[in-house]
């Protein structure tokens, strides 16, 4: 049986990590994998997470199964964190999932059950797992233009022009904040225009929010998702706790479905529970319990928010330092976009050849589409990267 399996293409980012590890140069810089790192290159366990884990260890009396939808304290805490009352709870169905990826997978499966012929539209470019899961599920997929390689901002007129061609009942996948891989985001007014277009077309938005708190702050980063939730009759939201709680390996995410009314929300809930049952039965609980412990305790929550803010500001500081450095070295403002991008990534918009040149000549490791993880930098490595970018004539 197993002899019939085909080789799988190697994952680009994992291959990059491997060659980084094998590179003997001392001043190499890893801007590949999407994990937050502090100035010394560590991905720390957040203080509030440690405290919550201690409390769970002391207080937890059972490891028996939770419900199929996960622990209600987690789902309701996350609904508040992401939506902050933007839609009435009776209209919201929610299930805990293994990470944001699990939420996207369950959301797409829900769409496929409800509307098997719908096309799911993704931004070009987007996080590669989006198209990969859509194709794996045998669903129809379309792409809307998003990034302008020359300005390194959103090509909004191209985006709107492509979205104006979609059909009633299609699904549009949007990044709630901190677009991955580009770092370029819609303005508030542009979100309004997208929402108006989706309403006019009778399309359903699916918002992927994986970096709430990494861009402009917890509330500012939730604003677009809340706008969508408040305006649309129906929408899906896939949220991840991997980044903002730093609990990547605990696999903690949530899928929310906002239905037209409470009756439809109950049916959506039953279908989401069913899908969890088919795919993994009960969702993982440890990460979810960390999150609900933090969100439910004012002291832990304040400490988590403060540390998340430190993380956010450190990335903004690195962005500014890099943009300043490039301004000086290139004697132009061509790279100011780096300071305007938000989140963990920026796509500098150059060719795979130039990315490879920077790797060979300067030990700079970024993904071949020129996405760089800003958190992979520190004050000492920013000048090395700036020099590499200028020398490679990006
Ligand atoms: N969506 C986007 C855009 C992401 O970048 C990620 C993480 N790389 C996720 C979802 C999901 O992350 P996880 O499954 O680790 O929670």
Tab-separated table of C-alpha atoms in Angstrom, residues 18-330:
chain	number	residue	atom	x	y	z
A	18	UNK	CA	17.988	23.539	7.620
A	19	UNK	CA	20.496	25.422	5.459
A	20	UNK	CA	20.645	28.183	8.079
A	21	UNK	CA	21.602	25.631	10.720
A	22	UNK	CA	24.302	24.194	8.458
A	23	UNK	CA	25.785	27.612	7.636
A	24	UNK	CA	29.045	27.968	9.646
A	25	UNK	CA	29.185	31.794	9.369
A	26	UNK	CA	28.925	33.568	12.686
A	27	UNK	CA	27.022	36.650	11.645
A	28	UNK	CA	24.280	34.823	9.697
A	29	UNK	CA	20.757	36.171	10.182
A	30	UNK	CA	17.612	34.009	10.179
A	31	UNK	CA	14.606	35.921	8.873
A	32	UNK	CA	12.762	32.798	7.758
A	33	UNK	CA	10.306	30.993	9.982
A	34	UNK	CA	7.366	32.988	11.406
A	35	UNK	CA	8.145	32.850	15.095
A	36	UNK	CA	8.703	35.866	17.344
A	37	UNK	CA	12.247	36.136	18.683
A	38	UNK	CA	13.614	38.548	21.249
A	39	UNK	CA	16.890	40.451	20.854
A	40	UNK	CA	18.910	37.364	21.816
A	41	UNK	CA	17.111	35.150	19.338
A	42	UNK	CA	14.944	33.314	21.878
A	43	UNK	CA	11.214	32.691	21.648
A	44	UNK	CA	10.374	33.152	25.316
A	45	UNK	CA	7.424	31.732	27.247
A	46	UNK	CA	5.426	34.815	28.234
A	47	UNK	CA	5.319	35.640	31.954
A	48	UNK	CA	1.533	35.360	32.187
A	49	UNK	CA	1.635	32.023	30.361
A	50	UNK	CA	4.106	30.607	32.904
A	51	UNK	CA	1.944	31.911	35.763
A	52	UNK	CA	-1.221	30.461	34.216
A	53	UNK	CA	0.468	27.092	33.686
A	54	UNK	CA	1.548	27.028	37.324
A	55	UNK	CA	-1.991	27.786	38.408
A	56	UNK	CA	-3.418	25.101	36.118
A	57	UNK	CA	-0.899	22.571	37.427
A	58	UNK	CA	-1.866	23.379	41.003
A	59	UNK	CA	-5.628	23.600	40.549
A	60	UNK	CA	-6.524	21.166	37.798
A	61	UNK	CA	-8.163	18.051	39.183
A	62	UNK	CA	-8.916	16.158	35.979
A	63	UNK	CA	-7.725	15.664	32.449
A	64	UNK	CA	-11.046	14.174	31.325
A	65	UNK	CA	-12.353	15.245	27.921
A	66	UNK	CA	-13.728	18.731	27.401
A	67	UNK	CA	-16.718	19.269	25.077
A	68	UNK	CA	-16.422	18.912	21.292
A	69	UNK	CA	-16.451	22.694	20.987
A	70	UNK	CA	-13.768	23.049	23.659
A	71	UNK	CA	-14.054	24.767	27.023
A	72	UNK	CA	-16.784	27.461	27.004
A	73	UNK	CA	-14.590	29.808	29.090
A	74	UNK	CA	-12.042	29.711	26.266
A	75	UNK	CA	-14.460	30.197	23.387
A	76	UNK	CA	-16.319	33.020	25.084
A	77	UNK	CA	-13.062	34.705	26.221
A	78	UNK	CA	-11.744	34.577	22.665
A	79	UNK	CA	-15.003	35.842	21.169
A	80	UNK	CA	-14.658	38.877	23.464
A	81	UNK	CA	-10.972	39.375	22.709
A	82	UNK	CA	-11.411	39.250	18.942
A	83	UNK	CA	-14.880	40.748	18.524
A	84	UNK	CA	-15.404	42.866	21.633
A	85	UNK	CA	-19.185	42.758	21.279
A	86	UNK	CA	-19.231	43.557	17.547
A	87	UNK	CA	-21.878	40.865	16.948
A	88	UNK	CA	-24.527	39.501	19.337
A	89	UNK	CA	-23.469	36.247	21.027
A	90	UNK	CA	-26.671	34.452	19.951
A	91	UNK	CA	-25.530	34.753	16.358
A	92	UNK	CA	-22.043	33.346	17.016
A	93	UNK	CA	-21.101	29.677	16.843
A	94	UNK	CA	-17.577	28.789	17.948
A	95	UNK	CA	-15.284	25.805	18.344
A	96	UNK	CA	-11.784	25.498	19.746
A	97	UNK	CA	-9.362	24.107	17.173
A	98	UNK	CA	-5.750	22.907	17.026
A	99	UNK	CA	-4.166	26.271	16.210
A	100	UNK	CA	-5.233	28.869	13.683
A	101	UNK	CA	-4.461	26.341	10.958
A	102	UNK	CA	-7.045	24.010	12.474
A	103	UNK	CA	-9.542	26.870	12.507
A	104	UNK	CA	-8.930	27.590	8.833
A	105	UNK	CA	-9.239	23.912	7.979
A	106	UNK	CA	-12.492	23.520	9.941
A	107	UNK	CA	-13.841	26.760	8.476
A	108	UNK	CA	-13.144	25.638	4.937
A	109	UNK	CA	-14.747	22.273	5.625
A	110	UNK	CA	-17.804	24.082	6.970
A	111	UNK	CA	-17.964	26.160	3.781
A	112	UNK	CA	-17.626	23.025	1.663
A	113	UNK	CA	-20.559	21.402	3.491
A	114	UNK	CA	-22.712	24.505	3.166
A	115	UNK	CA	-21.721	25.627	-0.332
A	116	UNK	CA	-19.674	22.993	-2.168
A	117	UNK	CA	-19.550	25.048	-5.355
A	118	UNK	CA	-18.408	28.313	-3.797
A	119	UNK	CA	-15.079	29.716	-4.914
A	120	UNK	CA	-12.766	30.781	-2.115
A	121	UNK	CA	-10.812	33.907	-3.064
A	122	UNK	CA	-7.388	34.456	-1.551
A	123	UNK	CA	-5.041	37.421	-1.785
A	124	UNK	CA	-2.037	37.201	-4.109
A	125	UNK	CA	0.194	36.586	-2.300
A	126	UNK	CA	-1.118	34.958	0.856
A	127	UNK	CA	0.093	32.576	3.552
A	128	UNK	CA	0.859	29.420	1.475
A	129	UNK	CA	-1.235	27.187	3.746
A	130	UNK	CA	-4.410	28.942	2.540
A	131	UNK	CA	-4.231	27.775	-1.089
A	132	UNK	CA	-2.720	24.489	-0.036
A	133	UNK	CA	-5.647	23.533	2.246
A	134	UNK	CA	-8.261	24.842	-0.209
A	135	UNK	CA	-6.771	22.693	-2.974
A	136	UNK	CA	-6.368	19.705	-0.656
A	137	UNK	CA	-10.096	19.901	0.126
A	138	UNK	CA	-10.863	19.961	-3.605
A	139	UNK	CA	-12.500	23.379	-3.387
A	140	UNK	CA	-12.562	26.015	-6.080
A	141	UNK	CA	-10.081	28.829	-5.535
A	142	UNK	CA	-9.581	32.246	-7.053
A	143	UNK	CA	-6.952	34.907	-6.422
A	144	UNK	CA	-7.375	38.634	-6.052
A	145	UNK	CA	-4.426	40.949	-6.596
A	146	UNK	CA	-3.229	42.510	-3.350
A	147	UNK	CA	0.405	43.629	-3.258
A	148	UNK	CA	1.991	46.250	-5.457
A	149	UNK	CA	5.634	45.248	-5.968
A	150	UNK	CA	6.642	48.787	-6.863
A	151	UNK	CA	5.115	50.694	-3.928
A	152	UNK	CA	5.249	47.691	-1.552
A	153	UNK	CA	1.776	48.700	-0.441
A	154	UNK	CA	-1.686	47.312	-1.173
A	155	UNK	CA	-2.736	47.598	-4.814
A	156	UNK	CA	-6.231	48.569	-3.766
A	157	UNK	CA	-7.693	49.357	-7.159
A	158	UNK	CA	-6.512	45.979	-8.514
A	159	UNK	CA	-7.937	44.252	-5.434
A	160	UNK	CA	-11.319	45.929	-5.835
A	161	UNK	CA	-11.365	45.292	-9.543
A	162	UNK	CA	-10.738	41.552	-8.998
A	163	UNK	CA	-13.285	41.332	-6.178
A	164	UNK	CA	-15.902	43.013	-8.303
A	165	UNK	CA	-15.808	39.911	-10.524
A	166	UNK	CA	-16.786	37.419	-7.813
A	167	UNK	CA	-20.145	35.617	-7.677
A	168	UNK	CA	-22.906	35.589	-5.077
A	169	UNK	CA	-22.123	33.067	-2.351
A	170	UNK	CA	-18.360	33.096	-2.973
A	171	UNK	CA	-16.055	33.330	0.020
A	172	UNK	CA	-13.334	35.964	0.347
A	173	UNK	CA	-10.449	35.146	2.654
A	174	UNK	CA	-9.071	38.302	4.282
A	175	UNK	CA	-6.234	38.817	6.754
A	176	UNK	CA	-7.689	40.594	9.791
A	177	UNK	CA	-4.407	42.436	10.455
A	178	UNK	CA	-0.669	42.128	9.826
A	179	UNK	CA	-0.941	40.573	6.365
A	180	UNK	CA	1.306	37.549	5.894
A	181	UNK	CA	3.585	37.602	3.898
A	182	UNK	CA	3.538	41.236	2.800
A	183	UNK	CA	3.062	43.325	5.986
A	184	UNK	CA	0.922	45.708	3.884
A	185	UNK	CA	-2.580	46.331	5.233
A	186	UNK	CA	-5.827	47.964	4.220
A	187	UNK	CA	-6.702	51.337	5.735
A	188	UNK	CA	-9.879	51.784	7.718
A	189	UNK	CA	-11.607	53.462	4.771
A	190	UNK	CA	-10.495	50.683	2.426
A	191	UNK	CA	-11.998	48.072	4.754
A	192	UNK	CA	-15.297	49.974	4.492
A	193	UNK	CA	-15.111	49.786	0.717
A	194	UNK	CA	-14.310	46.063	0.747
A	195	UNK	CA	-17.218	45.398	3.109
A	196	UNK	CA	-19.601	47.408	0.929
A	197	UNK	CA	-18.480	45.445	-2.128
A	198	UNK	CA	-18.875	42.077	-0.389
A	199	UNK	CA	-22.385	43.061	0.709
A	200	UNK	CA	-23.265	44.180	-2.791
A	201	UNK	CA	-21.946	40.911	-4.236
A	202	UNK	CA	-23.593	38.716	-1.603
A	203	UNK	CA	-20.199	37.219	-0.771
A	204	UNK	CA	-19.158	35.784	2.593
A	205	UNK	CA	-15.935	36.972	4.238
A	206	UNK	CA	-13.647	34.601	6.079
A	207	UNK	CA	-11.222	36.539	8.254
A	208	UNK	CA	-7.947	34.953	9.303
A	209	UNK	CA	-6.565	36.798	12.320
A	210	UNK	CA	-3.290	35.337	13.521
A	211	UNK	CA	-1.397	38.393	14.789
A	212	UNK	CA	-3.792	40.413	16.947
A	213	UNK	CA	-1.596	42.658	19.089
A	214	UNK	CA	1.458	42.504	16.789
A	215	UNK	CA	0.542	45.504	14.617
A	216	UNK	CA	-1.037	48.573	16.196
A	217	UNK	CA	-2.302	47.071	19.467
A	218	UNK	CA	-4.947	44.546	20.530
A	219	UNK	CA	-7.978	46.721	19.826
A	220	UNK	CA	-6.620	48.449	16.739
A	221	UNK	CA	-5.681	45.074	15.254
A	222	UNK	CA	-9.147	43.697	15.988
A	223	UNK	CA	-10.901	46.699	14.461
A	224	UNK	CA	-11.205	45.400	10.891
A	225	UNK	CA	-12.476	41.986	11.990
A	226	UNK	CA	-15.011	43.729	14.248
A	227	UNK	CA	-16.121	45.960	11.389
A	228	UNK	CA	-16.683	42.915	9.189
A	229	UNK	CA	-18.524	41.074	11.973
A	230	UNK	CA	-20.779	44.054	12.667
A	231	UNK	CA	-21.599	44.770	9.037
A	232	UNK	CA	-22.114	41.366	7.471
A	233	UNK	CA	-25.074	39.024	7.840
A	234	UNK	CA	-22.700	36.096	7.806
A	235	UNK	CA	-18.971	35.633	8.225
A	236	UNK	CA	-16.355	33.182	9.422
A	237	UNK	CA	-13.402	34.082	11.607
A	238	UNK	CA	-10.336	31.914	12.211
A	239	UNK	CA	-8.158	33.175	15.052
A	240	UNK	CA	-4.834	31.904	16.342
A	241	UNK	CA	-3.299	32.274	19.817
A	242	UNK	CA	0.078	30.987	18.650
A	243	UNK	CA	1.705	34.387	18.233
A	244	UNK	CA	0.031	36.757	20.653
A	245	UNK	CA	0.227	34.296	23.549
A	246	UNK	CA	3.478	32.756	22.272
A	247	UNK	CA	2.018	29.247	22.603
A	248	UNK	CA	2.856	28.005	19.102
A	249	UNK	CA	3.289	24.345	20.004
A	250	UNK	CA	0.201	24.128	22.207
A	251	UNK	CA	-1.976	24.381	19.083
A	252	UNK	CA	-4.574	26.883	20.201
A	253	UNK	CA	-7.062	28.436	17.826
A	254	UNK	CA	-10.742	29.108	17.375
A	255	UNK	CA	-13.228	29.092	14.532
A	256	UNK	CA	-16.183	31.446	14.845
A	257	UNK	CA	-19.142	31.510	12.495
A	258	UNK	CA	-21.480	34.473	12.642
A	259	UNK	CA	-24.872	33.462	11.315
A	260	UNK	CA	-27.872	35.538	10.271
A	261	UNK	CA	-29.851	34.617	13.387
A	262	UNK	CA	-29.717	32.440	16.480
A	263	UNK	CA	-31.467	29.539	14.760
A	264	UNK	CA	-28.868	29.343	12.005
A	265	UNK	CA	-26.089	29.839	14.553
A	266	UNK	CA	-27.288	26.726	16.446
A	267	UNK	CA	-27.206	24.665	13.264
A	268	UNK	CA	-23.751	26.030	12.386
A	269	UNK	CA	-22.611	25.122	15.914
A	270	UNK	CA	-23.855	21.536	15.531
A	271	UNK	CA	-22.043	21.234	12.198
A	272	UNK	CA	-18.836	22.656	13.635
A	273	UNK	CA	-19.005	20.216	16.563
A	274	UNK	CA	-19.573	17.422	14.053
A	275	UNK	CA	-16.539	18.476	12.012
A	276	UNK	CA	-14.358	18.534	15.127
A	277	UNK	CA	-15.638	15.039	15.936
A	278	UNK	CA	-14.701	13.739	12.493
A	279	UNK	CA	-11.263	15.295	12.357
A	280	UNK	CA	-9.855	14.980	15.868
A	281	UNK	CA	-12.782	14.607	18.262
A	282	UNK	CA	-11.990	16.900	21.196
A	283	UNK	CA	-9.769	19.923	20.580
A	284	UNK	CA	-6.533	20.293	22.585
A	285	UNK	CA	-7.137	21.933	25.949
A	286	UNK	CA	-3.852	22.982	27.537
A	287	UNK	CA	-3.242	26.084	25.422
A	288	UNK	CA	-6.912	27.028	25.528
A	289	UNK	CA	-6.874	26.780	29.325
A	290	UNK	CA	-3.803	28.994	29.506
A	291	UNK	CA	-5.626	31.571	27.385
A	292	UNK	CA	-8.864	31.470	29.391
A	293	UNK	CA	-6.914	31.630	32.676
A	294	UNK	CA	-5.100	34.754	31.473
A	295	UNK	CA	-8.138	36.440	29.947
A	296	UNK	CA	-10.235	35.736	33.036
A	297	UNK	CA	-7.798	37.110	35.611
A	298	UNK	CA	-7.272	40.900	35.621
A	299	UNK	CA	-3.685	40.703	36.960
A	300	UNK	CA	-2.523	38.026	34.537
A	301	UNK	CA	-4.324	39.766	31.726
A	302	UNK	CA	-2.681	43.109	32.446
A	303	UNK	CA	0.730	41.456	32.548
A	304	UNK	CA	0.073	39.600	29.282
A	305	UNK	CA	-1.068	42.796	27.573
A	306	UNK	CA	2.020	44.635	28.859
A	307	UNK	CA	4.391	41.951	27.577
A	308	UNK	CA	2.581	41.745	24.239
A	309	UNK	CA	2.977	45.498	23.955
A	310	UNK	CA	6.738	45.145	24.591
A	311	UNK	CA	6.891	42.575	21.789
A	312	UNK	CA	4.927	44.824	19.428
A	313	UNK	CA	7.032	47.887	20.184
A	314	UNK	CA	10.280	45.982	19.778
A	315	UNK	CA	9.232	44.978	16.253
A	316	UNK	CA	8.181	48.541	15.438
A	317	UNK	CA	11.547	49.785	16.720
A	318	UNK	CA	13.394	47.323	14.456
A	319	UNK	CA	11.267	48.419	11.497
A	320	UNK	CA	12.117	52.048	12.132
A	321	UNK	CA	15.819	51.319	12.628
A	322	UNK	CA	15.951	49.339	9.371
A	323	UNK	CA	14.073	52.013	7.410
A	324	UNK	CA	16.413	54.720	8.822
A	325	UNK	CA	19.504	52.710	8.036
A	326	UNK	CA	18.317	52.078	4.475
A	327	UNK	CA	17.449	55.735	4.020
A	328	UNK	CA	21.071	56.609	4.822
A	329	UNK	CA	22.727	53.839	2.833
A	330	UNK	CA	20.544	54.173	-0.254
